[in-house]
Each structure stands twice: as structure tokens, then as C-alpha cells.
Amino acid sequence: MNIKVNLELTAKETAEAARQGNIMVVIDVLRCTSSIINALVNGAERIIPVKALREAYKLKSEHPENLLAGERGGTKPEGFDFGNSPLEFTRDKVQGKTLIFTTTSGTAALIRCRTAKSVLIASFLNVSSVASRALKIASREEGEISIVPSGRRGHFSLEDFLCGGAIVEKLTEHNVILSDSASASLLSFQQAKNSLLNQIMKGEHAQNLVKLGFEEDVKFCCQVDVLDITPSLKNGAITL
Ligand code: MLT
């Protein structure tokens, strides 16, 4: 069976795909999904994505043992335990912990997808793992795969589109049918992959992070296929 692969470019398309029951693969390379993946790989027990800061503070007041993580404008909100730098989530700080996570665009995209049966968390760090997990679910359930680049504040973002292409490249090792947007992301990734960090560094989001002092985060997030894990979002929490 040929599995259909779409890359959802708008919030409306994403919401429709989630409603339709597609396997949702959510990407926010800089930096939300890279941070979530690194926190889980370093032993965090679960991550609860929330949209608004006030929800995060409310959850924290109800569960003071949980830790607050995320950003607004790229920096750590007042009273938070962590910002949104993947490098902050070290084993000594996160092992066994539940993190309440809120970022500007990444957690919003996750929440947009949460009604779907399968929501997988992707970044450059885990492209092979996420592609094979998505394929397995799609074959079992005869579903379509929807790749969701979170973008930045509702706008297109280069690094998420390229990461979509990296996942599509893995998927094309199997029988898949690509939408035009999925094909475009593949073509872009193939063009950029030999100088990926360089290309992403030129992007608007990376430039902003460099200005804020987070150049090392961009380098970390541009490592391709270094982790063999695929977290998923179920019943409001992300776990391994
Ligand atoms: C977001 O979700 O908007 C990003 O992760 C922002 C950031 O790089 O901190």
C-alpha cells in the first residue's frame, strides 16, 4: 500500500488533518521539539505542553513539584525553572521530573494537533526514528502522514521546512506518495543538506537566537539523526 505524506503549511490545514485522523509529526527545530526530545532523553518523565503562560502558572500552583519550562520572546519567563534551551535539560536537573512546557509557536502547534490519535514529536535529532514510527502506524492504521512545521508566530520557518524534507527523505525509502508541499520540502532539504547548519544560521529564527546569545542551541538543534527515540503526545502529556 502507498502511504500518502502531506506537509501542512497552515494552521487550518493542520487542524483539518488532525481531525481527519492523520498521523501528525510536529516539528519545531528551534527550539521547542528539540528541547522536548532532549529533556526526555535525559530522563524527564513527561512533558505537559500548554499554550498560555497563565495556564502554566496555574498548573504549577496545583502541582508545585512540577517544573516550569519555556520561553516568551526567546527568553525564560519570570519564575520559570528552565528557558527553552535544549542544553539546559541535563539529567541532573530533569530525571524523573514532569515539565510544564510553554513556548510561542511549538507548543501551540502541538496543542493544535492533540485531538489526533497519533502525535509524534520530531526534530533533526530524531528523523529516522520518527519516520519509521510514523510509517509503522500509518501501515497499521491505513492512515496518512501529516508533517507539521510549527513555523514562527504563524509564519513560514526555514529550519522546520528543511526538517520536514529530512523526514520525507527517510519516508521515500518506502512506498509513499508525496503531496506537492512534501516534495518541495524534500527538494529543499536535498539542496541544503551538505551545508545545513550554514543555511539554517542564515534564517530569521537562527539569527534572532544568535542575537539573544543562543548560537550553541542552533548548533545543537542542527545535528541530524543522533537520537533513536520518538516521543508522542497522548492524553495531554508527551512521553517516550
Ligand atoms: C517556539 O516555540 O516559538 C520556539 O521554540 C521559540 C524559541 O526558539 O525559543
PDB file of C-alpha atoms and ligand atoms in Angstrom:
ATOM      1  CA  MET A   1       0.000   0.000   0.000  1.00  0.00           C
ATOM      2  CA  ASN A   2       1.241   3.503  -0.824  1.00  0.00           C
ATOM      3  CA  ILE A   3       1.073   5.860   2.140  1.00  0.00           C
ATOM      4  CA  LYS A   4       0.197   9.496   1.478  1.00  0.00           C
ATOM      5  CA  VAL A   5       2.542  12.093   3.000  1.00  0.00           C
ATOM      6  CA  ASN A   6       1.486  15.743   3.324  1.00  0.00           C
ATOM      7  CA  LEU A   7       3.335  18.714   4.717  1.00  0.00           C
ATOM      8  CA  GLU A   8       0.764  21.004   6.349  1.00  0.00           C
ATOM      9  CA  LEU A   9       1.669  24.632   5.757  1.00  0.00           C
ATOM     10  CA  THR A  10      -1.176  26.403   7.546  1.00  0.00           C
ATOM     11  CA  ALA A  11      -2.901  26.156  10.920  1.00  0.00           C
ATOM     12  CA  LYS A  12      -6.183  25.430   9.107  1.00  0.00           C
ATOM     13  CA  GLU A  13      -4.700  22.530   7.108  1.00  0.00           C
ATOM     14  CA  THR A  14      -3.115  21.189  10.290  1.00  0.00           C
ATOM     15  CA  ALA A  15      -6.347  21.275  12.266  1.00  0.00           C
ATOM     16  CA  GLU A  16      -8.191  19.542   9.405  1.00  0.00           C
ATOM     17  CA  ALA A  17      -5.545  16.826   9.123  1.00  0.00           C
ATOM     18  CA  ALA A  18      -5.701  16.187  12.875  1.00  0.00           C
ATOM     19  CA  ARG A  19      -9.489  15.969  12.717  1.00  0.00           C
ATOM     20  CA  GLN A  20      -9.237  13.543   9.812  1.00  0.00           C
ATOM     21  CA  GLY A  21      -7.151  11.214  11.994  1.00  0.00           C
ATOM     22  CA  ASN A  22      -3.806  11.579  10.198  1.00  0.00           C
ATOM     23  CA  ILE A  23      -0.565  10.654  11.935  1.00  0.00           C
ATOM     24  CA  MET A  24       0.740  14.078  12.963  1.00  0.00           C
ATOM     25  CA  VAL A  25       4.501  14.681  13.019  1.00  0.00           C
ATOM     26  CA  VAL A  26       5.160  18.002  14.736  1.00  0.00           C
ATOM     27  CA  ILE A  27       8.432  19.891  14.168  1.00  0.00           C
ATOM     28  CA  ASP A  28       9.832  22.955  15.897  1.00  0.00           C
ATOM     29  CA  VAL A  29      13.573  22.637  15.331  1.00  0.00           C
ATOM     30  CA  LEU A  30      14.325  25.998  17.008  1.00  0.00           C
ATOM     31  CA  ARG A  31      13.782  25.053  19.691  1.00  0.00           C
ATOM     32  CA  CYS A  32      10.677  23.554  21.235  1.00  0.00           C
ATOM     33  CA  THR A  33      10.667  19.991  19.893  1.00  0.00           C
ATOM     34  CA  SER A  34      14.483  19.740  20.103  1.00  0.00           C
ATOM     35  CA  SER A  35      14.224  20.742  23.785  1.00  0.00           C
ATOM     36  CA  ILE A  36      11.390  18.311  24.488  1.00  0.00           C
ATOM     37  CA  ILE A  37      13.337  15.454  22.886  1.00  0.00           C
ATOM     38  CA  ASN A  38      16.499  16.284  24.807  1.00  0.00           C
ATOM     39  CA  ALA A  39      14.646  16.591  28.126  1.00  0.00           C
ATOM     40  CA  LEU A  40      13.052  13.159  27.630  1.00  0.00           C
ATOM     41  CA  VAL A  41      16.293  11.550  26.521  1.00  0.00           C
ATOM     42  CA  ASN A  42      17.848  12.892  29.717  1.00  0.00           C
ATOM     43  CA  GLY A  43      15.227  11.220  31.855  1.00  0.00           C
ATOM     44  CA  ALA A  44      12.317  13.657  32.187  1.00  0.00           C
ATOM     45  CA  GLU A  45       9.253  11.534  32.913  1.00  0.00           C
ATOM     46  CA  ARG A  46       6.717  13.555  30.991  1.00  0.00           C
ATOM     47  CA  ILE A  47       6.134  16.942  29.451  1.00  0.00           C
ATOM     48  CA  ILE A  48       2.829  18.763  29.551  1.00  0.00           C
ATOM     49  CA  PRO A  49       2.534  21.296  26.710  1.00  0.00           C
ATOM     50  CA  VAL A  50       0.344  24.299  27.472  1.00  0.00           C
ATOM     51  CA  LYS A  51      -0.494  27.290  25.324  1.00  0.00           C
ATOM     52  CA  ALA A  52      -0.710  30.259  27.683  1.00  0.00           C
ATOM     53  CA  LEU A  53       1.626  31.417  30.430  1.00  0.00           C
ATOM     54  CA  ARG A  54      -1.252  31.726  32.859  1.00  0.00           C
ATOM     55  CA  GLU A  55      -2.159  28.068  32.323  1.00  0.00           C
ATOM     56  CA  ALA A  56       1.441  27.143  33.075  1.00  0.00           C
ATOM     57  CA  TYR A  57       1.471  29.143  36.319  1.00  0.00           C
ATOM     58  CA  LYS A  58      -1.912  27.663  37.318  1.00  0.00           C
ATOM     59  CA  LEU A  59      -0.727  24.082  36.732  1.00  0.00           C
ATOM     60  CA  LYS A  60       2.435  24.815  38.718  1.00  0.00           C
ATOM     61  CA  SER A  61       0.391  26.134  41.649  1.00  0.00           C
ATOM     62  CA  GLU A  62      -1.685  22.939  41.591  1.00  0.00           C
ATOM     63  CA  HIS A  63       1.408  20.710  41.260  1.00  0.00           C
ATOM     64  CA  PRO A  64       4.323  22.573  42.856  1.00  0.00           C
ATOM     65  CA  GLU A  65       6.604  19.541  42.390  1.00  0.00           C
ATOM     66  CA  ASN A  66       6.472  20.007  38.587  1.00  0.00           C
ATOM     67  CA  LEU A  67       8.972  22.258  36.820  1.00  0.00           C
ATOM     68  CA  LEU A  68       8.164  25.167  34.507  1.00  0.00           C
ATOM     69  CA  ALA A  69       9.958  25.410  31.160  1.00  0.00           C
ATOM     70  CA  GLY A  70       9.649  27.509  28.021  1.00  0.00           C
ATOM     71  CA  GLU A  71      10.022  30.974  26.606  1.00  0.00           C
ATOM     72  CA  ARG A  72       8.415  34.185  25.533  1.00  0.00           C
ATOM     73  CA  GLY A  73      10.368  36.275  23.061  1.00  0.00           C
ATOM     74  CA  GLY A  74      13.079  33.601  23.254  1.00  0.00           C
ATOM     75  CA  THR A  75      13.842  34.116  26.939  1.00  0.00           C
ATOM     76  CA  LYS A  76      12.810  32.453  30.195  1.00  0.00           C
ATOM     77  CA  PRO A  77       9.574  33.835  31.667  1.00  0.00           C
ATOM     78  CA  GLU A  78       9.580  35.055  35.257  1.00  0.00           C
ATOM     79  CA  GLY A  79       9.519  32.314  37.868  1.00  0.00           C
ATOM     80  CA  PHE A  80      10.351  29.540  35.373  1.00  0.00           C
ATOM     81  CA  ASP A  81      12.841  26.790  36.233  1.00  0.00           C
ATOM     82  CA  PHE A  82      14.078  26.491  32.634  1.00  0.00           C
ATOM     83  CA  GLY A  83      14.059  28.552  29.477  1.00  0.00           C
ATOM     84  CA  ASN A  84      13.749  26.857  26.080  1.00  0.00           C
ATOM     85  CA  SER A  85      17.385  25.956  25.537  1.00  0.00           C
ATOM     86  CA  PRO A  86      17.770  22.214  24.837  1.00  0.00           C
ATOM     87  CA  LEU A  87      21.146  22.368  26.593  1.00  0.00           C
ATOM     88  CA  GLU A  88      19.507  23.308  29.905  1.00  0.00           C
ATOM     89  CA  PHE A  89      17.701  19.986  30.230  1.00  0.00           C
ATOM     90  CA  THR A  90      20.527  17.978  31.768  1.00  0.00           C
ATOM     91  CA  ARG A  91      19.981  14.644  33.501  1.00  0.00           C
ATOM     92  CA  ASP A  92      20.766  16.005  36.967  1.00  0.00           C
ATOM     93  CA  LYS A  93      18.002  18.592  36.578  1.00  0.00           C
ATOM     94  CA  VAL A  94      15.234  16.681  34.781  1.00  0.00           C
ATOM     95  CA  GLN A  95      15.482  12.986  35.636  1.00  0.00           C
ATOM     96  CA  GLY A  96      12.128  11.697  36.878  1.00  0.00           C
ATOM     97  CA  LYS A  97      10.516  15.144  36.630  1.00  0.00           C
ATOM     98  CA  THR A  98       7.358  16.396  34.974  1.00  0.00           C
ATOM     99  CA  LEU A  99       7.871  19.594  32.993  1.00  0.00           C
ATOM    100  CA  ILE A 100       5.100  22.058  32.207  1.00  0.00           C
ATOM    101  CA  PHE A 101       6.172  23.465  28.850  1.00  0.00           C
ATOM    102  CA  THR A 102       5.010  26.594  27.050  1.00  0.00           C
ATOM    103  CA  THR A 103       6.626  28.265  24.036  1.00  0.00           C
ATOM    104  CA  THR A 104       5.441  30.776  21.472  1.00  0.00           C
ATOM    105  CA  SER A 105       4.907  28.541  18.437  1.00  0.00           C
ATOM    106  CA  GLY A 106       5.954  24.950  19.167  1.00  0.00           C
ATOM    107  CA  THR A 107       3.570  24.136  21.992  1.00  0.00           C
ATOM    108  CA  ALA A 108       0.770  25.941  20.105  1.00  0.00           C
ATOM    109  CA  ALA A 109       1.299  23.573  17.131  1.00  0.00           C
ATOM    110  CA  LEU A 110       1.312  20.567  19.446  1.00  0.00           C
ATOM    111  CA  ILE A 111      -1.927  21.663  21.016  1.00  0.00           C
ATOM    112  CA  ARG A 112      -3.470  22.193  17.574  1.00  0.00           C
ATOM    113  CA  CYS A 113      -2.719  18.523  16.804  1.00  0.00           C
ATOM    114  CA  ARG A 114      -3.648  16.987  20.129  1.00  0.00           C
ATOM    115  CA  THR A 115      -7.042  15.638  19.030  1.00  0.00           C
ATOM    116  CA  ALA A 116      -5.327  13.297  16.549  1.00  0.00           C
ATOM    117  CA  LYS A 117      -4.831   9.699  17.614  1.00  0.00           C
ATOM    118  CA  SER A 118      -1.074   9.804  16.955  1.00  0.00           C
ATOM    119  CA  VAL A 119       1.038  12.893  17.531  1.00  0.00           C
ATOM    120  CA  LEU A 120       4.787  12.338  17.155  1.00  0.00           C
ATOM    121  CA  ILE A 121       7.470  14.803  18.228  1.00  0.00           C
ATOM    122  CA  ALA A 122      10.159  15.439  15.618  1.00  0.00           C
ATOM    123  CA  SER A 123      13.297  17.481  15.064  1.00  0.00           C
ATOM    124  CA  PHE A 124      16.535  16.958  13.140  1.00  0.00           C
ATOM    125  CA  LEU A 125      17.772  14.983  16.150  1.00  0.00           C
ATOM    126  CA  ASN A 126      15.457  12.020  15.511  1.00  0.00           C
ATOM    127  CA  VAL A 127      14.487  11.981  11.794  1.00  0.00           C
ATOM    128  CA  SER A 128      14.995   8.248  11.145  1.00  0.00           C
ATOM    129  CA  SER A 129      13.271   7.167  14.324  1.00  0.00           C
ATOM    130  CA  VAL A 130      10.255   9.406  13.743  1.00  0.00           C
ATOM    131  CA  ALA A 131       9.959   8.389  10.064  1.00  0.00           C
ATOM    132  CA  SER A 132       9.941   4.685  10.846  1.00  0.00           C
ATOM    133  CA  ARG A 133       7.465   5.099  13.721  1.00  0.00           C
ATOM    134  CA  ALA A 134       5.120   7.182  11.516  1.00  0.00           C
ATOM    135  CA  LEU A 135       5.319   4.563   8.746  1.00  0.00           C
ATOM    136  CA  LYS A 136       4.592   1.746  11.162  1.00  0.00           C
ATOM    137  CA  ILE A 137       1.473   3.472  12.499  1.00  0.00           C
ATOM    138  CA  ALA A 138       0.347   4.537   9.004  1.00  0.00           C
ATOM    139  CA  SER A 139       0.656   0.973   7.647  1.00  0.00           C
ATOM    140  CA  ARG A 140      -1.159  -0.488  10.637  1.00  0.00           C
ATOM    141  CA  GLU A 141      -3.980   2.030  10.535  1.00  0.00           C
ATOM    142  CA  GLU A 142      -4.041   2.706   6.794  1.00  0.00           C
ATOM    143  CA  GLY A 143      -3.636   6.398   7.634  1.00  0.00           C
ATOM    144  CA  GLU A 144      -1.944   9.380   6.040  1.00  0.00           C
ATOM    145  CA  ILE A 145       1.132  11.075   7.470  1.00  0.00           C
ATOM    146  CA  SER A 146       0.933  14.817   8.107  1.00  0.00           C
ATOM    147  CA  ILE A 147       4.190  16.636   8.738  1.00  0.00           C
ATOM    148  CA  VAL A 148       3.607  19.864  10.656  1.00  0.00           C
ATOM    149  CA  PRO A 149       6.321  22.543  10.590  1.00  0.00           C
ATOM    150  CA  SER A 150       5.376  24.784  13.539  1.00  0.00           C
ATOM    151  CA  GLY A 151       6.830  27.885  11.922  1.00  0.00           C
ATOM    152  CA  ARG A 152       7.382  31.060  13.859  1.00  0.00           C
ATOM    153  CA  ARG A 153       4.495  33.146  15.147  1.00  0.00           C
ATOM    154  CA  GLY A 154       2.270  31.848  12.359  1.00  0.00           C
ATOM    155  CA  HIS A 155       4.867  32.375   9.622  1.00  0.00           C
ATOM    156  CA  PHE A 156       6.922  30.014   7.476  1.00  0.00           C
ATOM    157  CA  SER A 157      10.187  28.951   9.016  1.00  0.00           C
ATOM    158  CA  LEU A 158      13.133  27.624   7.006  1.00  0.00           C
ATOM    159  CA  GLU A 159      14.520  25.145   9.542  1.00  0.00           C
ATOM    160  CA  ASP A 160      11.168  23.422  10.144  1.00  0.00           C
ATOM    161  CA  PHE A 161      10.543  23.103   6.390  1.00  0.00           C
ATOM    162  CA  LEU A 162      14.022  21.612   5.880  1.00  0.00           C
ATOM    163  CA  CYS A 163      13.496  19.189   8.756  1.00  0.00           C
ATOM    164  CA  GLY A 164      10.203  18.150   7.120  1.00  0.00           C
ATOM    165  CA  GLY A 165      12.273  17.408   3.997  1.00  0.00           C
ATOM    166  CA  ALA A 166      14.738  15.314   6.021  1.00  0.00           C
ATOM    167  CA  ILE A 167      11.849  13.202   7.323  1.00  0.00           C
ATOM    168  CA  VAL A 168      10.311  12.948   3.835  1.00  0.00           C
ATOM    169  CA  GLU A 169      13.679  11.724   2.518  1.00  0.00           C
ATOM    170  CA  LYS A 170      13.568   8.844   5.020  1.00  0.00           C
ATOM    171  CA  LEU A 171       9.935   8.109   4.164  1.00  0.00           C
ATOM    172  CA  THR A 172      10.718   7.870   0.441  1.00  0.00           C
ATOM    173  CA  GLU A 173      12.807   4.751   1.163  1.00  0.00           C
ATOM    174  CA  HIS A 174       9.342   3.126   1.387  1.00  0.00           C
ATOM    175  CA  ASN A 175       6.192   3.220  -0.722  1.00  0.00           C
ATOM    176  CA  VAL A 176       4.854   6.711  -0.235  1.00  0.00           C
ATOM    177  CA  ILE A 177       3.004   9.278  -2.312  1.00  0.00           C
ATOM    178  CA  LEU A 178       4.109  12.849  -1.674  1.00  0.00           C
ATOM    179  CA  SER A 179       1.955  15.966  -1.761  1.00  0.00           C
ATOM    180  CA  ASP A 180       3.482  18.933  -3.602  1.00  0.00           C
ATOM    181  CA  SER A 181       4.458  20.588  -0.318  1.00  0.00           C
ATOM    182  CA  ALA A 182       6.153  17.386   0.893  1.00  0.00           C
ATOM    183  CA  SER A 183       8.038  17.165  -2.431  1.00  0.00           C
ATOM    184  CA  ALA A 184       9.096  20.817  -2.129  1.00  0.00           C
ATOM    185  CA  SER A 185      10.480  20.240   1.363  1.00  0.00           C
ATOM    186  CA  LEU A 186      12.413  17.202   0.115  1.00  0.00           C
ATOM    187  CA  LEU A 187      13.922  19.170  -2.773  1.00  0.00           C
ATOM    188  CA  SER A 188      14.927  21.983  -0.381  1.00  0.00           C
ATOM    189  CA  PHE A 189      16.487  19.585   2.101  1.00  0.00           C
ATOM    190  CA  GLN A 190      18.459  17.820  -0.612  1.00  0.00           C
ATOM    191  CA  GLN A 191      19.791  21.175  -1.775  1.00  0.00           C
ATOM    192  CA  ALA A 192      20.714  22.285   1.762  1.00  0.00           C
ATOM    193  CA  LYS A 193      21.814  19.113   3.499  1.00  0.00           C
ATOM    194  CA  ASN A 194      25.555  19.358   2.833  1.00  0.00           C
ATOM    195  CA  SER A 195      25.691  22.773   4.483  1.00  0.00           C
ATOM    196  CA  LEU A 196      22.675  22.507   6.750  1.00  0.00           C
ATOM    197  CA  LEU A 197      23.952  24.468   9.741  1.00  0.00           C
ATOM    198  CA  ASN A 198      25.182  27.211   7.443  1.00  0.00           C
ATOM    199  CA  GLN A 199      21.844  27.505   5.662  1.00  0.00           C
ATOM    200  CA  ILE A 200      19.828  27.466   8.894  1.00  0.00           C
ATOM    201  CA  MET A 201      22.161  30.008  10.524  1.00  0.00           C
ATOM    202  CA  LYS A 202      21.168  32.441   7.754  1.00  0.00           C
ATOM    203  CA  GLY A 203      17.490  32.010   8.648  1.00  0.00           C
ATOM    204  CA  GLU A 204      15.478  34.606  10.576  1.00  0.00           C
ATOM    205  CA  HIS A 205      14.891  32.491  13.669  1.00  0.00           C
ATOM    206  CA  ALA A 206      18.524  31.386  13.995  1.00  0.00           C
ATOM    207  CA  GLN A 207      19.687  34.982  13.535  1.00  0.00           C
ATOM    208  CA  ASN A 208      17.400  36.080  16.337  1.00  0.00           C
ATOM    209  CA  LEU A 209      18.615  33.297  18.622  1.00  0.00           C
ATOM    210  CA  VAL A 210      22.234  34.226  17.915  1.00  0.00           C
ATOM    211  CA  LYS A 211      21.421  37.830  18.885  1.00  0.00           C
ATOM    212  CA  LEU A 212      19.977  36.556  22.165  1.00  0.00           C
ATOM    213  CA  GLY A 213      23.168  34.553  22.840  1.00  0.00           C
ATOM    214  CA  PHE A 214      21.834  31.100  21.866  1.00  0.00           C
ATOM    215  CA  GLU A 215      24.183  30.193  18.998  1.00  0.00           C
ATOM    216  CA  GLU A 216      25.120  26.910  20.725  1.00  0.00           C
ATOM    217  CA  ASP A 217      21.424  25.942  20.770  1.00  0.00           C
ATOM    218  CA  VAL A 218      21.207  26.359  16.991  1.00  0.00           C
ATOM    219  CA  LYS A 219      24.264  24.128  16.543  1.00  0.00           C
ATOM    220  CA  PHE A 220      22.803  21.504  18.871  1.00  0.00           C
ATOM    221  CA  CYS A 221      19.434  21.534  17.090  1.00  0.00           C
ATOM    222  CA  CYS A 222      21.040  21.077  13.649  1.00  0.00           C
ATOM    223  CA  GLN A 223      22.562  17.671  14.449  1.00  0.00           C
ATOM    224  CA  VAL A 224      20.866  15.168  12.161  1.00  0.00           C
ATOM    225  CA  ASP A 225      19.763  11.733  13.294  1.00  0.00           C
ATOM    226  CA  VAL A 226      21.670  11.444  16.528  1.00  0.00           C
ATOM    227  CA  LEU A 227      18.852  10.109  18.728  1.00  0.00           C
ATOM    228  CA  ASP A 228      16.853   6.952  18.264  1.00  0.00           C
ATOM    229  CA  ILE A 229      13.701   7.992  20.098  1.00  0.00           C
ATOM    230  CA  THR A 230      10.237   9.188  19.123  1.00  0.00           C
ATOM    231  CA  PRO A 231       8.232  10.874  21.858  1.00  0.00           C
ATOM    232  CA  SER A 232       4.479  11.085  21.413  1.00  0.00           C
ATOM    233  CA  LEU A 233       1.682  13.211  22.806  1.00  0.00           C
ATOM    234  CA  LYS A 234      -1.213  11.326  24.386  1.00  0.00           C
ATOM    235  CA  ASN A 235      -3.861  12.485  26.856  1.00  0.00           C
ATOM    236  CA  GLY A 236      -2.201  15.874  27.217  1.00  0.00           C
ATOM    237  CA  ALA A 237       1.303  14.594  28.033  1.00  0.00           C
ATOM    238  CA  ILE A 238       4.417  13.849  25.987  1.00  0.00           C
ATOM    239  CA  THR A 239       6.348  10.727  26.930  1.00  0.00           C
ATOM    240  CA  LEU A 240       8.797   8.352  25.310  1.00  0.00           C
TER     241      LEU A 240
HETATM  242  C1  MLT B   1       8.752  28.498  19.820  1.00  0.00           C
HETATM  243  O1  MLT B   1       8.049  27.546  20.177  1.00  0.00           O
HETATM  244  O2  MLT B   1       8.248  29.559  19.416  1.00  0.00           O
HETATM  245  C2  MLT B   1      10.254  28.380  19.802  1.00  0.00           C
HETATM  246  O3  MLT B   1      10.655  27.215  20.397  1.00  0.00           O
HETATM  247  C3  MLT B   1      10.890  29.666  20.228  1.00  0.00           C
HETATM  248  C4  MLT B   1      12.320  29.578  20.722  1.00  0.00           C
HETATM  249  O4  MLT B   1      13.247  29.369  19.938  1.00  0.00           O
HETATM  250  O5  MLT B   1      12.558  29.699  21.931  1.00  0.00           O
END
